[in-house]
């Protein structure tokens, strides 16, 4: 399932067969890592950003050496051995071979495909990426060797992996207004195209954030929390086994913020929620609760159907269990990766770590820019990615003592970054969206984007991973877009 929202209502969609997905042939839609392959045909690559902070970029003396040393000399060769952790049908012979030194990863991919075709005539040609000492190769071989100080005299071991880039683009799903937030963490409702199955109603102003509360219930029972400019959060629970759009009201309303609620996150146990607001505070709330719990009071009855004969359910109003103070401007994003730890990002330029039990700030990093988004991921979910009012996506490691500098910076966007999300099962991969109208896929092992999705016609406001092999995004063009066929092994 995917959640996406527009002002005043959240809509959940079930997919039904329509025209179906199609293979992308337009290089302006998705830029993937290869210019061409024998078959199938893949889109053109995104140009590497000239400003990308990169350990892959050769220093000036290396560049001079390449100019003087004839890096483009087609007669020069490098001996390589292709290795992989992919399953047996995709394993090339381990013997070393001589290849032109000016080959790019596209040429290397063609060689690997040729070797695989020779061993198995039924092999389907596909693009590969290449790693040397854990770093993705993004330069011609000889330039890469010069930049890294690796001798061209030894046999170079090249580990190849499946290239990470979308292969398909579903037809966009139009909406009545901006698609302001998406959550792809629950895949139960989607099929192939879109059909609205539920409308979650009740907010009196635009919805800013929405999240599934994955409580381990049956497949047909779901919980969702939403936040809004109307200063409230709302909790919904509903049955997904319906075939027509159904209007759902909240079973619990959470009030206490004095300004727009900008962000929401669910704790790992799914018992609590935290929210960030334009009032500069972070508040904690209980998901469950009854009149006996002390944090909720019954405020009214609501009918479960528009029919006046429908049954009635109590609607509760809850108050915050804790409030964290410290930020001086809008708390634009919150994340709750561990039971006792919350991270927040703010327009006051800071990322902060909070101890849930004490409510005290335990780490504070100033980025120098107003921040719009934040997510936790990487190894043991210990890395912090954040973006904001410049084109740079930054990654920090709070475990590193003595420095607050980002350990990675990705600079290929051309405008503000609106959202960022780590892949749910990969330490290396992220997705980001930007006001430049693009969604980009990243790998920590290179400063260049793996792919750039350009299907939106206006600002992209949100993006998330879906089903592990797709990216969903929403924007100011009132469209929900899905790029699929992304293989991350």
Short mmCIF file of C-alpha atoms in Angstrom, two decimals, residues 4 11-20 170-175 189-197 480 482:
data_model
loop_
_atom_site.label_atom_id
_atom_site.label_comp_id
_atom_site.label_asym_id
_atom_site.label_seq_id
_atom_site.Cartn_x
_atom_site.Cartn_y
_atom_site.Cartn_z
CA UNK A 4 -0.36 9.92 -0.32
CA UNK A 11 -6.25 8.79 -0.09
CA UNK A 12 -5.25 5.15 -0.20
CA UNK A 13 -5.22 3.44 -3.54
CA UNK A 14 -5.71 -0.06 -4.85
CA UNK A 15 -4.24 -0.77 -8.24
CA UNK A 16 -6.21 -2.36 -11.03
CA UNK A 17 -5.14 -3.41 -14.50
CA UNK A 18 -5.19 -0.48 -16.89
CA UNK A 19 -2.74 0.09 -19.73
CA UNK A 20 -0.05 -1.42 -17.52
CA UNK A 170 4.07 3.17 -14.45
CA UNK A 171 1.47 5.57 -15.79
CA UNK A 172 1.22 8.60 -13.41
CA UNK A 173 -1.76 8.66 -11.05
CA UNK A 174 -3.41 12.11 -11.25
CA UNK A 175 -4.79 13.83 -8.14
CA UNK A 189 -3.00 -2.82 -1.50
CA UNK A 190 -1.16 -2.20 -4.75
CA UNK A 191 -1.50 -4.16 -8.00
CA UNK A 192 -0.63 -2.46 -11.33
CA UNK A 193 -2.37 0.90 -11.74
CA UNK A 194 -4.44 3.02 -9.39
CA UNK A 195 -7.89 3.09 -7.87
CA UNK A 196 -8.82 4.98 -4.73
CA UNK A 197 -10.02 2.60 -2.00
CA UNK A 480 1.85 10.17 -8.02
CA UNK A 482 6.08 4.96 -9.68
#
